[in-house]
């Protein structure tokens, strides 16, 4: 079960017809959704540039709309 503090992985979805910067999120190998279009360009660029980063769940709201249940924080690794 996902909890705050758990790590996620991210993957670009270059062929997405709705969003050219789509980024899929995975928890333990299972796709759980996408980073919202309003926030995905920076993550898409980090992946494209080969930058290392960690995505962690910062908040889960079980009562939120399904597209807004999980907040994620990004930590760059230099």
PDB file of C-alpha atoms in Angstrom:
ATOM      1  CA  UNK A   1       0.000   0.000   0.000  1.00  0.00           C
ATOM      2  CA  UNK A   2       1.312   3.454  -0.917  1.00  0.00           C
ATOM      3  CA  UNK A   3       2.205   5.748   1.961  1.00  0.00           C
ATOM      4  CA  UNK A   4       3.922   9.121   2.313  1.00  0.00           C
ATOM      5  CA  UNK A   5       7.673   8.629   2.049  1.00  0.00           C
ATOM      6  CA  UNK A   6       7.464   5.796  -0.481  1.00  0.00           C
ATOM      7  CA  UNK A   7       9.477   6.254  -3.666  1.00  0.00           C
ATOM      8  CA  UNK A   8       8.016   6.351  -7.157  1.00  0.00           C
ATOM      9  CA  UNK A   9       9.628   6.015 -10.557  1.00  0.00           C
ATOM     10  CA  UNK A  10       8.844   8.106 -13.612  1.00  0.00           C
ATOM     11  CA  UNK A  11       8.936   7.458 -17.350  1.00  0.00           C
ATOM     12  CA  UNK A  12       8.358   9.731 -20.324  1.00  0.00           C
ATOM     13  CA  UNK A  13       5.497   8.838 -22.640  1.00  0.00           C
ATOM     14  CA  UNK A  14       6.671  10.570 -25.804  1.00  0.00           C
ATOM     15  CA  UNK A  15       3.846   9.309 -28.020  1.00  0.00           C
ATOM     16  CA  UNK A  16       1.027  10.637 -25.819  1.00  0.00           C
ATOM     17  CA  UNK A  17      -1.448  12.402 -28.142  1.00  0.00           C
ATOM     18  CA  UNK A  18      -2.855  14.561 -25.330  1.00  0.00           C
ATOM     19  CA  UNK A  19       0.407  15.848 -23.849  1.00  0.00           C
ATOM     20  CA  UNK A  20       3.822  15.961 -25.535  1.00  0.00           C
ATOM     21  CA  UNK A  21       5.510  16.057 -22.087  1.00  0.00           C
ATOM     22  CA  UNK A  22       3.517  13.241 -20.466  1.00  0.00           C
ATOM     23  CA  UNK A  23       5.260  11.527 -17.554  1.00  0.00           C
ATOM     24  CA  UNK A  24       3.929   8.255 -16.151  1.00  0.00           C
ATOM     25  CA  UNK A  25       4.328   7.435 -12.449  1.00  0.00           C
ATOM     26  CA  UNK A  26       4.992   3.928 -11.134  1.00  0.00           C
ATOM     27  CA  UNK A  27       4.786   2.441  -7.665  1.00  0.00           C
ATOM     28  CA  UNK A  28       6.536  -0.902  -7.265  1.00  0.00           C
ATOM     29  CA  UNK A  29       6.418  -1.480 -11.020  1.00  0.00           C
ATOM     30  CA  UNK A  30       2.711  -0.665 -11.431  1.00  0.00           C
ATOM     31  CA  UNK A  31       1.650   2.462 -13.275  1.00  0.00           C
ATOM     32  CA  UNK A  32      -0.474   4.595 -10.937  1.00  0.00           C
ATOM     33  CA  UNK A  33      -1.046   7.648 -13.146  1.00  0.00           C
ATOM     34  CA  UNK A  34       0.567  10.716 -14.649  1.00  0.00           C
ATOM     35  CA  UNK A  35       2.175  13.879 -13.363  1.00  0.00           C
ATOM     36  CA  UNK A  36      -0.351  16.631 -14.117  1.00  0.00           C
ATOM     37  CA  UNK A  37       0.275  18.601 -17.311  1.00  0.00           C
ATOM     38  CA  UNK A  38       0.675  21.781 -15.233  1.00  0.00           C
ATOM     39  CA  UNK A  39       3.734  20.280 -13.477  1.00  0.00           C
ATOM     40  CA  UNK A  40       5.266  17.725 -15.833  1.00  0.00           C
ATOM     41  CA  UNK A  41       7.598  19.750 -18.100  1.00  0.00           C
ATOM     42  CA  UNK A  42      10.403  19.995 -15.526  1.00  0.00           C
ATOM     43  CA  UNK A  43      10.300  16.261 -14.768  1.00  0.00           C
ATOM     44  CA  UNK A  44      10.122  15.424 -18.479  1.00  0.00           C
ATOM     45  CA  UNK A  45      13.230  17.587 -19.044  1.00  0.00           C
ATOM     46  CA  UNK A  46      15.097  15.992 -16.099  1.00  0.00           C
ATOM     47  CA  UNK A  47      14.495  12.552 -17.606  1.00  0.00           C
ATOM     48  CA  UNK A  48      15.455  13.782 -21.076  1.00  0.00           C
ATOM     49  CA  UNK A  49      18.700  15.280 -19.746  1.00  0.00           C
ATOM     50  CA  UNK A  50      19.588  12.087 -17.865  1.00  0.00           C
ATOM     51  CA  UNK A  51      19.491  13.843 -14.491  1.00  0.00           C
ATOM     52  CA  UNK A  52      19.202  11.713 -11.383  1.00  0.00           C
ATOM     53  CA  UNK A  53      16.334  12.420  -9.027  1.00  0.00           C
ATOM     54  CA  UNK A  54      14.108  10.745  -6.466  1.00  0.00           C
ATOM     55  CA  UNK A  55      10.323  11.063  -6.426  1.00  0.00           C
ATOM     56  CA  UNK A  56       8.654  10.527  -3.065  1.00  0.00           C
ATOM     57  CA  UNK A  57       5.024  10.578  -2.061  1.00  0.00           C
ATOM     58  CA  UNK A  58       4.563  13.601   0.194  1.00  0.00           C
ATOM     59  CA  UNK A  59       0.806  13.380   0.760  1.00  0.00           C
ATOM     60  CA  UNK A  60      -2.099  11.049   0.015  1.00  0.00           C
ATOM     61  CA  UNK A  61      -5.684  12.269   0.205  1.00  0.00           C
ATOM     62  CA  UNK A  62      -8.070   9.319  -0.143  1.00  0.00           C
ATOM     63  CA  UNK A  63     -11.034  11.707  -0.445  1.00  0.00           C
ATOM     64  CA  UNK A  64      -9.634  13.746  -3.351  1.00  0.00           C
ATOM     65  CA  UNK A  65     -10.616  13.216  -6.982  1.00  0.00           C
ATOM     66  CA  UNK A  66      -8.737  10.238  -8.448  1.00  0.00           C
ATOM     67  CA  UNK A  67      -6.387  12.470 -10.463  1.00  0.00           C
ATOM     68  CA  UNK A  68      -5.419  14.441  -7.367  1.00  0.00           C
ATOM     69  CA  UNK A  69      -5.032  11.828  -4.611  1.00  0.00           C
ATOM     70  CA  UNK A  70      -1.253  11.842  -4.407  1.00  0.00           C
ATOM     71  CA  UNK A  71       1.259  14.686  -4.045  1.00  0.00           C
ATOM     72  CA  UNK A  72       4.868  14.006  -5.000  1.00  0.00           C
ATOM     73  CA  UNK A  73       8.097  15.767  -4.093  1.00  0.00           C
ATOM     74  CA  UNK A  74      11.225  15.762  -6.237  1.00  0.00           C
ATOM     75  CA  UNK A  75      14.779  15.601  -4.905  1.00  0.00           C
ATOM     76  CA  UNK A  76      17.643  16.150  -7.335  1.00  0.00           C
ATOM     77  CA  UNK A  77      20.728  13.994  -6.857  1.00  0.00           C
ATOM     78  CA  UNK A  78      23.949  15.665  -7.917  1.00  0.00           C
TER      79      UNK A  78
END
